[in-house]
PDB file of C-alpha atoms and ligand atoms in Angstrom:
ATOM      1  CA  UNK A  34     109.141 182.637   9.299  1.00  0.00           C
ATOM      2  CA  UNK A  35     107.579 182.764  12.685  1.00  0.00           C
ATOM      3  CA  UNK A  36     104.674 180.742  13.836  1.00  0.00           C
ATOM      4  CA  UNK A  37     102.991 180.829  17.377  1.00  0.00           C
ATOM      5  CA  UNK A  38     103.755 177.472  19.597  1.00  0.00           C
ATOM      6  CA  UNK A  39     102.034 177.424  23.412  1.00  0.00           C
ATOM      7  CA  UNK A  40     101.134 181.496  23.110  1.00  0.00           C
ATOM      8  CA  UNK A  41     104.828 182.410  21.530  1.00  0.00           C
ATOM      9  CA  UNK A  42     106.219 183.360  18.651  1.00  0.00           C
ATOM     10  CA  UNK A  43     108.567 180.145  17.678  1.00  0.00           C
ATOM     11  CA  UNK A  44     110.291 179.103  14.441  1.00  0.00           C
ATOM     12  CA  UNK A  45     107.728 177.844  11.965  1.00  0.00           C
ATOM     13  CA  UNK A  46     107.781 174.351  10.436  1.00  0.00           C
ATOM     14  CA  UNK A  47     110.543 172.905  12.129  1.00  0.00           C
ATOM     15  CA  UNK A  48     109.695 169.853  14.580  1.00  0.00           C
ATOM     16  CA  UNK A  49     111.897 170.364  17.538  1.00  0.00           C
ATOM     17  CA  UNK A  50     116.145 169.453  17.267  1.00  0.00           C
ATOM     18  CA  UNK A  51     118.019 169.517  20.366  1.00  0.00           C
ATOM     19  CA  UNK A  52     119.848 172.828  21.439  1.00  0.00           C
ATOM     20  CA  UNK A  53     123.466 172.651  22.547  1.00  0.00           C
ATOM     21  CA  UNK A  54     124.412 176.334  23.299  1.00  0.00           C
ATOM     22  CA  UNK A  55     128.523 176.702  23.638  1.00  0.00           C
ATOM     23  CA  UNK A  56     129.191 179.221  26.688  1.00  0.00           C
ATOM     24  CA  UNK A  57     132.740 180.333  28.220  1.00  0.00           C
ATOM     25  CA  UNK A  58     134.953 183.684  28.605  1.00  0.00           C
ATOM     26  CA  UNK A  59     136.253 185.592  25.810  1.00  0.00           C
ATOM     27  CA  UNK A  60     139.180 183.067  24.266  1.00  0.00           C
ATOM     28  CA  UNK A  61     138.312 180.221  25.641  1.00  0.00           C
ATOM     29  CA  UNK A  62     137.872 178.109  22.743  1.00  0.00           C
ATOM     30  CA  UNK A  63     134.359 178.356  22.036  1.00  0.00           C
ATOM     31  CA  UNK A  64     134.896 178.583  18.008  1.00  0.00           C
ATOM     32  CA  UNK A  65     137.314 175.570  18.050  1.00  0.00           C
ATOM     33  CA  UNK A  66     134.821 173.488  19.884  1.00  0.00           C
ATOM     34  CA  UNK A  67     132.245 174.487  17.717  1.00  0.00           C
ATOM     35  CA  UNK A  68     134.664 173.673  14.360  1.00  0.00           C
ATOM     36  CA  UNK A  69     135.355 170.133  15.841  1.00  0.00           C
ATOM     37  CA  UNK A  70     131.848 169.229  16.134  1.00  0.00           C
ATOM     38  CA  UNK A  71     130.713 170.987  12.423  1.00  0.00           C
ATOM     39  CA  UNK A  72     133.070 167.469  11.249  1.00  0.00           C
ATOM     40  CA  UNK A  73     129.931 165.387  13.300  1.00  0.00           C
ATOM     41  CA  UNK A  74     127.190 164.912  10.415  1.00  0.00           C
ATOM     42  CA  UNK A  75     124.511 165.190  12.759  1.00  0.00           C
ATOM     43  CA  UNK A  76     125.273 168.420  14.149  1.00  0.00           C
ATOM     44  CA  UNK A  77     124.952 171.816  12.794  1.00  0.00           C
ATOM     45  CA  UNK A  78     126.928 174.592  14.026  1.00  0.00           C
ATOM     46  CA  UNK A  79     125.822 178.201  14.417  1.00  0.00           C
ATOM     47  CA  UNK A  80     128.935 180.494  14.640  1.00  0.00           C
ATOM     48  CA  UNK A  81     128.795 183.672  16.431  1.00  0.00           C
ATOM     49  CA  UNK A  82     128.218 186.845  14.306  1.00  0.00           C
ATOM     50  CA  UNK A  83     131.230 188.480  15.561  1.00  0.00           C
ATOM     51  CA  UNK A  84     131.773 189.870  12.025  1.00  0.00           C
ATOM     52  CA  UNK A  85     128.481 191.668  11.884  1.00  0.00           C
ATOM     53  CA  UNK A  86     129.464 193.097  15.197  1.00  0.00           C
ATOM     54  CA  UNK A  87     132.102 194.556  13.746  1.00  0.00           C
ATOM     55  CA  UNK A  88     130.839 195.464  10.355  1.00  0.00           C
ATOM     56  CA  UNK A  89     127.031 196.850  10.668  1.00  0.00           C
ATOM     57  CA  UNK A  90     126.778 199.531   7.554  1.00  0.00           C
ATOM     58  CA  UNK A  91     129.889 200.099   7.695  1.00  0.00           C
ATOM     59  CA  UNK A  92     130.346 201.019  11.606  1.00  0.00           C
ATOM     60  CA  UNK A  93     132.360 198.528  14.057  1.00  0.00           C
ATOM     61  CA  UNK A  94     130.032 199.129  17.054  1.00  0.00           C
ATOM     62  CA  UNK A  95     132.821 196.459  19.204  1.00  0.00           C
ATOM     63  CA  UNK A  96     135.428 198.377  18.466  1.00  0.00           C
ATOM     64  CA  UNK A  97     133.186 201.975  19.255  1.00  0.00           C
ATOM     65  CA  UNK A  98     132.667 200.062  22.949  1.00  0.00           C
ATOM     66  CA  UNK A  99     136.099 198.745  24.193  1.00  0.00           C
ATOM     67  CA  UNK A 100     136.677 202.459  23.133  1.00  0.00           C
ATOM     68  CA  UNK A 101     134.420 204.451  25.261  1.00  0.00           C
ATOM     69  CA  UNK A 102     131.950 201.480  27.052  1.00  0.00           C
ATOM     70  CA  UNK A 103     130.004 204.575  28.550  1.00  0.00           C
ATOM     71  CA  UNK A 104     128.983 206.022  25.590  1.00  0.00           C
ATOM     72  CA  UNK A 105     128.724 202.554  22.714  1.00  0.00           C
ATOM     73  CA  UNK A 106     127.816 199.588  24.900  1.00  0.00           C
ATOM     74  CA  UNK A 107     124.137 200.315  24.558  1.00  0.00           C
ATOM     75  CA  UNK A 108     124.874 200.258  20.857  1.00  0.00           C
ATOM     76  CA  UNK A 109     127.005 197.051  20.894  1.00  0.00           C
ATOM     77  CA  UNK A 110     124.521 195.417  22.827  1.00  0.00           C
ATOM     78  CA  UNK A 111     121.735 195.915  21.274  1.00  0.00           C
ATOM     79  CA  UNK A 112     122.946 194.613  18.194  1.00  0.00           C
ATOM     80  CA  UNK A 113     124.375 191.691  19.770  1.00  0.00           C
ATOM     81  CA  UNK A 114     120.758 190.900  21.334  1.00  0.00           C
ATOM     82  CA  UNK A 115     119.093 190.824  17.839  1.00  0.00           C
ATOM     83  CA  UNK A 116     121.784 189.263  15.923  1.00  0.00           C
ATOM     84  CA  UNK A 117     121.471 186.415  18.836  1.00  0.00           C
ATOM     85  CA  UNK A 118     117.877 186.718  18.399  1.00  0.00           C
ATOM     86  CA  UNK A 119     118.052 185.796  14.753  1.00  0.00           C
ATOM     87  CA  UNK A 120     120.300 183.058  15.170  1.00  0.00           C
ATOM     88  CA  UNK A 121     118.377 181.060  17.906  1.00  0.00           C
ATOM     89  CA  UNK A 122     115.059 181.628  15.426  1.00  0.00           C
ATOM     90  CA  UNK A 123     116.738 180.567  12.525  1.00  0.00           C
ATOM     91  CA  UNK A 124     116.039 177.105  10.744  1.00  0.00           C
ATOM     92  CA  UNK A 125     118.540 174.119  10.447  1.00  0.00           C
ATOM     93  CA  UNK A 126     118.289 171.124   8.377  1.00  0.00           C
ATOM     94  CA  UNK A 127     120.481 168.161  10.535  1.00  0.00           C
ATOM     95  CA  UNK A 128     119.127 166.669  13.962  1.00  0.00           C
ATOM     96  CA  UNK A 129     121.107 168.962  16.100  1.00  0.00           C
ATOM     97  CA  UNK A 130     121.997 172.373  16.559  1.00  0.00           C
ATOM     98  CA  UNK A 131     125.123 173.880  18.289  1.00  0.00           C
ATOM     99  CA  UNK A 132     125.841 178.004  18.708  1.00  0.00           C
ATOM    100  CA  UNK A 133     128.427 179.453  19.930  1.00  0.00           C
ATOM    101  CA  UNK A 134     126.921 181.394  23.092  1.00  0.00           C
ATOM    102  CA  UNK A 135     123.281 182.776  23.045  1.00  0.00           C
ATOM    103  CA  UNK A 136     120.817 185.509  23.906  1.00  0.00           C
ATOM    104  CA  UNK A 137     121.429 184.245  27.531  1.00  0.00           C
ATOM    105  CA  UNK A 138     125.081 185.571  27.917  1.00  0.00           C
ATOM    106  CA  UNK A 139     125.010 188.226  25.889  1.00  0.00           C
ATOM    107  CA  UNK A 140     122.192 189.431  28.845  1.00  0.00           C
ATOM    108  CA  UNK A 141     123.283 187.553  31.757  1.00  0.00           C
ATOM    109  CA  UNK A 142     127.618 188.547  31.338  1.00  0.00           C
ATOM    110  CA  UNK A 143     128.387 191.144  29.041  1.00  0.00           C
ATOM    111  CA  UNK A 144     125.706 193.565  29.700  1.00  0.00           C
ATOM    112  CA  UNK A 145     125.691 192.761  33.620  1.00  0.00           C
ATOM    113  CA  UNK A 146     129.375 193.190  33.688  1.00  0.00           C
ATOM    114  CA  UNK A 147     129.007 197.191  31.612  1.00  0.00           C
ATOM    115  CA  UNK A 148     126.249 198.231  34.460  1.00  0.00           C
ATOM    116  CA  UNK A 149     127.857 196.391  37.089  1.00  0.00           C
ATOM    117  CA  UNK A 150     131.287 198.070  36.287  1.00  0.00           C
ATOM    118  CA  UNK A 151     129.717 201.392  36.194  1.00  0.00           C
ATOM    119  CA  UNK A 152     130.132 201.442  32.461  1.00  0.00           C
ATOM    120  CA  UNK A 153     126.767 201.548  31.619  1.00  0.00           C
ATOM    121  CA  UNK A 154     124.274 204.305  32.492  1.00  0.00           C
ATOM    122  CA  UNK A 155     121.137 202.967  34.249  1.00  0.00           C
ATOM    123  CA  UNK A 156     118.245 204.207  31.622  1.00  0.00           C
ATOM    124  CA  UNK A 157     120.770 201.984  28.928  1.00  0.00           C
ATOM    125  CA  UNK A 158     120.648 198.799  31.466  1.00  0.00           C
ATOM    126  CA  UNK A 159     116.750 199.492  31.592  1.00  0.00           C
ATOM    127  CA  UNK A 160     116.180 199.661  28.274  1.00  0.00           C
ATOM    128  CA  UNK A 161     118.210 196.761  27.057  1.00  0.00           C
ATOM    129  CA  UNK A 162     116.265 194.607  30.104  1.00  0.00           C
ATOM    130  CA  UNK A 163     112.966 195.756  29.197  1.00  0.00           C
ATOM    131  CA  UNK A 164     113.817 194.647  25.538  1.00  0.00           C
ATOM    132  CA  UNK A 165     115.475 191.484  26.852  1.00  0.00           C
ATOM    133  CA  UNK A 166     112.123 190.621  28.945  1.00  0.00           C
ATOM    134  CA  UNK A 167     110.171 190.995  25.926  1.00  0.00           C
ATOM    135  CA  UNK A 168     111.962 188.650  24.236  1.00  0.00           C
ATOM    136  CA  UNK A 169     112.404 185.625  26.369  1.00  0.00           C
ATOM    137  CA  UNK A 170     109.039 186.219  27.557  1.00  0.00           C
ATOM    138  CA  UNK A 171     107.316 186.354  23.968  1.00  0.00           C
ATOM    139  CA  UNK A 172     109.405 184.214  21.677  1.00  0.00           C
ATOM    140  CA  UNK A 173     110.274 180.468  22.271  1.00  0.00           C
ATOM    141  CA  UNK A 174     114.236 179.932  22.609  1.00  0.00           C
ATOM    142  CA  UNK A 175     114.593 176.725  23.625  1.00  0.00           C
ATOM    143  CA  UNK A 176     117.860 175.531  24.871  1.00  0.00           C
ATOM    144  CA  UNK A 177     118.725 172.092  25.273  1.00  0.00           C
ATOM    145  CA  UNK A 178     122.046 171.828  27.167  1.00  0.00           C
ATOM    146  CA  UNK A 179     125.209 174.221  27.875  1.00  0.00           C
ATOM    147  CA  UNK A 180     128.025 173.269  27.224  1.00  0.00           C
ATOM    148  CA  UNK A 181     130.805 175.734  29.754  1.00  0.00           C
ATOM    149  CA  UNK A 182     134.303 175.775  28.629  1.00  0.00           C
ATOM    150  CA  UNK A 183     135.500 176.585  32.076  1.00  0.00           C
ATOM    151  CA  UNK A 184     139.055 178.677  31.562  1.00  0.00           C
ATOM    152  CA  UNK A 185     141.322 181.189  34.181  1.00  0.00           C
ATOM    153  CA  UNK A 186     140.913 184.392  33.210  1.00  0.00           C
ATOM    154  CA  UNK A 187     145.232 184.126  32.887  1.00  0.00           C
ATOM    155  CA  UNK A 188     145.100 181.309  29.977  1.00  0.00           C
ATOM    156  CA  UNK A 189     142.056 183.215  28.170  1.00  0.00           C
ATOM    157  CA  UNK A 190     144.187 186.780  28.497  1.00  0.00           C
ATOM    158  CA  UNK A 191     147.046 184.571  26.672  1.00  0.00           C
ATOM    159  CA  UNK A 192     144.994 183.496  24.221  1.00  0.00           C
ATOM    160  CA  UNK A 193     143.800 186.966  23.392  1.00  0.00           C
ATOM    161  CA  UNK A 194     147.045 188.511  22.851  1.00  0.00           C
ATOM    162  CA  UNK A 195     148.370 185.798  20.590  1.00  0.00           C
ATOM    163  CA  UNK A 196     144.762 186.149  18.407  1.00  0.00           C
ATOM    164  CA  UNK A 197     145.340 190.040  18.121  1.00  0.00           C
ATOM    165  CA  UNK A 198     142.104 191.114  17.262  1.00  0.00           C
ATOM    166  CA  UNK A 199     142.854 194.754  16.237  1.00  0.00           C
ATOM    167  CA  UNK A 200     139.400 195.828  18.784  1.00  0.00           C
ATOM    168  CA  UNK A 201     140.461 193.444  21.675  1.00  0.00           C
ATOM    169  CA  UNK A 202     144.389 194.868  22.156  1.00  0.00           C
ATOM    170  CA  UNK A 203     142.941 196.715  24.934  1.00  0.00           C
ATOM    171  CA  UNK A 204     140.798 193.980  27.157  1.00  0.00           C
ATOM    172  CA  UNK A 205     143.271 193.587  30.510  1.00  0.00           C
ATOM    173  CA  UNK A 206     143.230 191.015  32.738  1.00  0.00           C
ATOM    174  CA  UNK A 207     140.732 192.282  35.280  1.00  0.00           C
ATOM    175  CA  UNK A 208     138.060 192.381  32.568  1.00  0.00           C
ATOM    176  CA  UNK A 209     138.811 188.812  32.009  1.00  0.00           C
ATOM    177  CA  UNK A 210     138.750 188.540  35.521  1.00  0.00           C
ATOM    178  CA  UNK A 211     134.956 189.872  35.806  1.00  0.00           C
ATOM    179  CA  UNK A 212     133.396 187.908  32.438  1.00  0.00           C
ATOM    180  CA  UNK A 213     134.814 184.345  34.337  1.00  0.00           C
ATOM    181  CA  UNK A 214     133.265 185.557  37.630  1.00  0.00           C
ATOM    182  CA  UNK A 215     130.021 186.030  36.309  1.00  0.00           C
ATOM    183  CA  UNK A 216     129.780 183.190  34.464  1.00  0.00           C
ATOM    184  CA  UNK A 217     130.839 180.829  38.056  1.00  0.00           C
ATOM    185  CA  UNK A 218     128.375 182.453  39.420  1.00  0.00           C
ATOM    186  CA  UNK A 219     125.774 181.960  37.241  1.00  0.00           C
ATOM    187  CA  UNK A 220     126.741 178.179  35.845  1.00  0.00           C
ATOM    188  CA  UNK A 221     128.629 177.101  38.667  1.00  0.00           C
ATOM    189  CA  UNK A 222     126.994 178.748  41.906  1.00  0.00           C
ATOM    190  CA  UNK A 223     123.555 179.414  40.389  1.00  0.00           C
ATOM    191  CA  UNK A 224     122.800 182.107  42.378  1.00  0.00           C
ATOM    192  CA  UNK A 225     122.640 185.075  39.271  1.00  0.00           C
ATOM    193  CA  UNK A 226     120.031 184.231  36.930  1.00  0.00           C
ATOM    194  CA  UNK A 227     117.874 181.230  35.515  1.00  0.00           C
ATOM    195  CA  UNK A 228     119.579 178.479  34.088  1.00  0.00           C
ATOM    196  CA  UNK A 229     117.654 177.676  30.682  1.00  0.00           C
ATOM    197  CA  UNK A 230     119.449 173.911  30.696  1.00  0.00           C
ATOM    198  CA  UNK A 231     121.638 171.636  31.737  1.00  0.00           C
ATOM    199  CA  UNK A 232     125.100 172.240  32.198  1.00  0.00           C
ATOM    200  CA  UNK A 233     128.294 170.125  31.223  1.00  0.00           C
ATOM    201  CA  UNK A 234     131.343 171.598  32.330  1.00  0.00           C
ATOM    202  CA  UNK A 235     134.238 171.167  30.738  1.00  0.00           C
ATOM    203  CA  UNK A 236     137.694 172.433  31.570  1.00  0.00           C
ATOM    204  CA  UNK A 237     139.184 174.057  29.190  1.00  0.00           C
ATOM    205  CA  UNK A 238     143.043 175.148  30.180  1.00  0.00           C
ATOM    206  CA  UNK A 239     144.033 172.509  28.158  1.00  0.00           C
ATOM    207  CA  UNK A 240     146.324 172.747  24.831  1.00  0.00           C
ATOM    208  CA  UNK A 241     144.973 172.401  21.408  1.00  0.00           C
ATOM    209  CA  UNK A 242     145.679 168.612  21.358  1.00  0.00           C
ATOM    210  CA  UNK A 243     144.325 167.503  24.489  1.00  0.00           C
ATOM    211  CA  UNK A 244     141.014 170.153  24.004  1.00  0.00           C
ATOM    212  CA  UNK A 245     140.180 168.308  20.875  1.00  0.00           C
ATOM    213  CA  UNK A 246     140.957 164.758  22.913  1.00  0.00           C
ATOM    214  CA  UNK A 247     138.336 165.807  25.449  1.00  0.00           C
ATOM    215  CA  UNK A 248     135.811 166.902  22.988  1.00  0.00           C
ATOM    216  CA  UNK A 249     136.070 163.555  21.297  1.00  0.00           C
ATOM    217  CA  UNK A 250     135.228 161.910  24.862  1.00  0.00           C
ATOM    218  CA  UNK A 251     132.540 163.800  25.414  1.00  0.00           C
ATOM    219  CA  UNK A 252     130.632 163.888  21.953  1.00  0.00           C
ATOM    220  CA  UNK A 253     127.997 160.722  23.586  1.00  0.00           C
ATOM    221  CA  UNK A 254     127.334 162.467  26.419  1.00  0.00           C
ATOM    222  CA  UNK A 255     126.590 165.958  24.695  1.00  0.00           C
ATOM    223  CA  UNK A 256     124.405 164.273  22.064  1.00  0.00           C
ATOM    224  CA  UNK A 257     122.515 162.223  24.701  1.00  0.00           C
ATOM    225  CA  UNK A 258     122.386 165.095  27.426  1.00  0.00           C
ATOM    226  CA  UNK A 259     120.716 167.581  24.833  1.00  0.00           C
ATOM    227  CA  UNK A 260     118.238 165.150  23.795  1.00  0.00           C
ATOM    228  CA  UNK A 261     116.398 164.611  27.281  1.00  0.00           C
TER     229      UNK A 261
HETATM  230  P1  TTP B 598     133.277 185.884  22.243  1.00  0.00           P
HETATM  231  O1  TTP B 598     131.821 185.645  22.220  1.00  0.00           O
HETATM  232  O2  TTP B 598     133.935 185.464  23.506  1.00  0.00           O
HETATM  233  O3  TTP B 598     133.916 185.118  21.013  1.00  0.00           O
HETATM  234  P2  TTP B 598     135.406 184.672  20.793  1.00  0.00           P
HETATM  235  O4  TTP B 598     135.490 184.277  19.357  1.00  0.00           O
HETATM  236  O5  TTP B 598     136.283 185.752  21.280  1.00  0.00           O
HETATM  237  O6  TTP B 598     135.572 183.413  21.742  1.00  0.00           O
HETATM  238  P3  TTP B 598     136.278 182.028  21.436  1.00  0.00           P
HETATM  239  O7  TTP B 598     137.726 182.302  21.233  1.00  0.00           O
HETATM  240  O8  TTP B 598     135.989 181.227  22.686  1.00  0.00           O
HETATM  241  O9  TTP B 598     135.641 181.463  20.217  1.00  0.00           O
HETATM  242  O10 TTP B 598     133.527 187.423  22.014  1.00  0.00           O
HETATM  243  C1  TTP B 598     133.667 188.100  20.815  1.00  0.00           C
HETATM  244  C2  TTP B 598     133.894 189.560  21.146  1.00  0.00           C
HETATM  245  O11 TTP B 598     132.650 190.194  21.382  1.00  0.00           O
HETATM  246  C3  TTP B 598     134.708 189.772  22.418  1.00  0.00           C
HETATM  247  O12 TTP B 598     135.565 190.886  22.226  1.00  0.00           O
HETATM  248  C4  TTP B 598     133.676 190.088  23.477  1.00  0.00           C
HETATM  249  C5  TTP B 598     132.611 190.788  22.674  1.00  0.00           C
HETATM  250  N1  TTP B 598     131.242 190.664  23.203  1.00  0.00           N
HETATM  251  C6  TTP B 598     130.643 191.767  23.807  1.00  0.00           C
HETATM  252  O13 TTP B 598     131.278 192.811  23.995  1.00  0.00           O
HETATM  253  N2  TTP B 598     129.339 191.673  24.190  1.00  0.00           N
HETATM  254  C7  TTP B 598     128.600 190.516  24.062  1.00  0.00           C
HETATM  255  O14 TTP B 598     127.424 190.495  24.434  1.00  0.00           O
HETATM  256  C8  TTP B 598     129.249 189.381  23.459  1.00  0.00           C
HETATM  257  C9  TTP B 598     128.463 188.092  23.277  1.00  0.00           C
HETATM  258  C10 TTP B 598     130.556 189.503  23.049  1.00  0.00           C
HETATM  259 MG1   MG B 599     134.741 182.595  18.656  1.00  0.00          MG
END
């Protein structure tokens, strides 16, 4: 249920809980992180819909885009941006809330990179921004702190292949390549877009072991950044 808080729509009834939003390139860890912080009573974790993405009716609109970006990414996108939507408005019961990505990224890297890579006609970019703009300008997403899981491009291409997502065979390296580019530039540099919080960079080249190590170090400061 939606309420209206300062002139937006927000989520109703539910007095405010820090938001940790998880951000980094394709394979970089993101679910992991998320898992090893679902074990942390106090925190509940949001996964990415990647299954609705690729299950909406009965159509795989991610697969439909690495297949022809030109013609699907509108489609893809879209969808992304309202199942994002729904997830940042949707209620939690513990005194923190983590999701994997948000409505941010999906915007700011994935549909900057189809337009900026030619993939995307220019009425699709305008449409998806006007919708975008709509959004962040009518309903309240707060977002607490970001959490980067900074990766090369060469460890998250790695990754990928050894995952074997049937839809992702076909990402190469330059793609990769792009994604971590935009997100230096707009978490690192800051010169893109607005920053809706905090960042906390963490790198992230790091095997399983030592990833989970560094999350465990860092738990304090991600529960006392987000709550400022
Ligand atoms: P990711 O959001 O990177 O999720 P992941 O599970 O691959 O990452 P991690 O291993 O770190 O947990 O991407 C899921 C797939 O969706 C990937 O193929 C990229 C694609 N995607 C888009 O095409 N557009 C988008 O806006 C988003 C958010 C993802
Ligand atoms: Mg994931």
């Amino acid at each position: 249920m939606l309420s209206s808080f300062q002139g937006k729509l927000a989520r109703n009834g539910d007095e405010r809980k820090p938001v940790i939003c998880i951000e980094g390139n394709i394979a970089s860890g993101k679910t992991t992180c998320l898992e090893f912080f679902s074990k942390t009573s106090d925190i509940e974790v949001l996964t990415e819909p990647v299954a609705k993405w690729r299950n909406v009716r009965g159509h795989n609109p991610l697969a439909l885009m690495y297949q022809d970006p030109q013609r699907w990414g509108i489609t893809l996108q879209t969808y992304v941006q309202l199942t994002m939507l729904d997830i940042h408005l949707s209620a939690t019961s513990a005194p923190f809330r983590m999701m994997e990505r948000s409505i941010f990224s999906a915007k700011y890297i994935f549909v900057e990179n189809l337009f900026k890579s030619g993939k995307m006609p220019e009425v699709d970019y305008a449409v998806l921004s006007e919708w975008f703009d709509w959004i962040t300008s009518n309903v309240s997403i707060p977002v607490d702190l970001i959490v980067y899981l900074q990766t090369s491009p060469q460890v998250c291409h790695e990754r990928l292949k050894q995952r074997c997502r049937e839809e992702e065979k076909v990402i190469p390296l330059e793609y990769l390549e792009s994604i971590h580019q935009l997100y230096e530039d707009w978490l690192i540099k800051r010169t893109s877009f607005p920053l809706p919080a905090p960042v906390l960079v963490i790198p992230a080249d790091h095997d399983l072991q030592k990833m989970l190590h560094q999350y465990e170090e860092n738990r304090d400061k991600i529960l006392a950044a987000s709550q400022v």
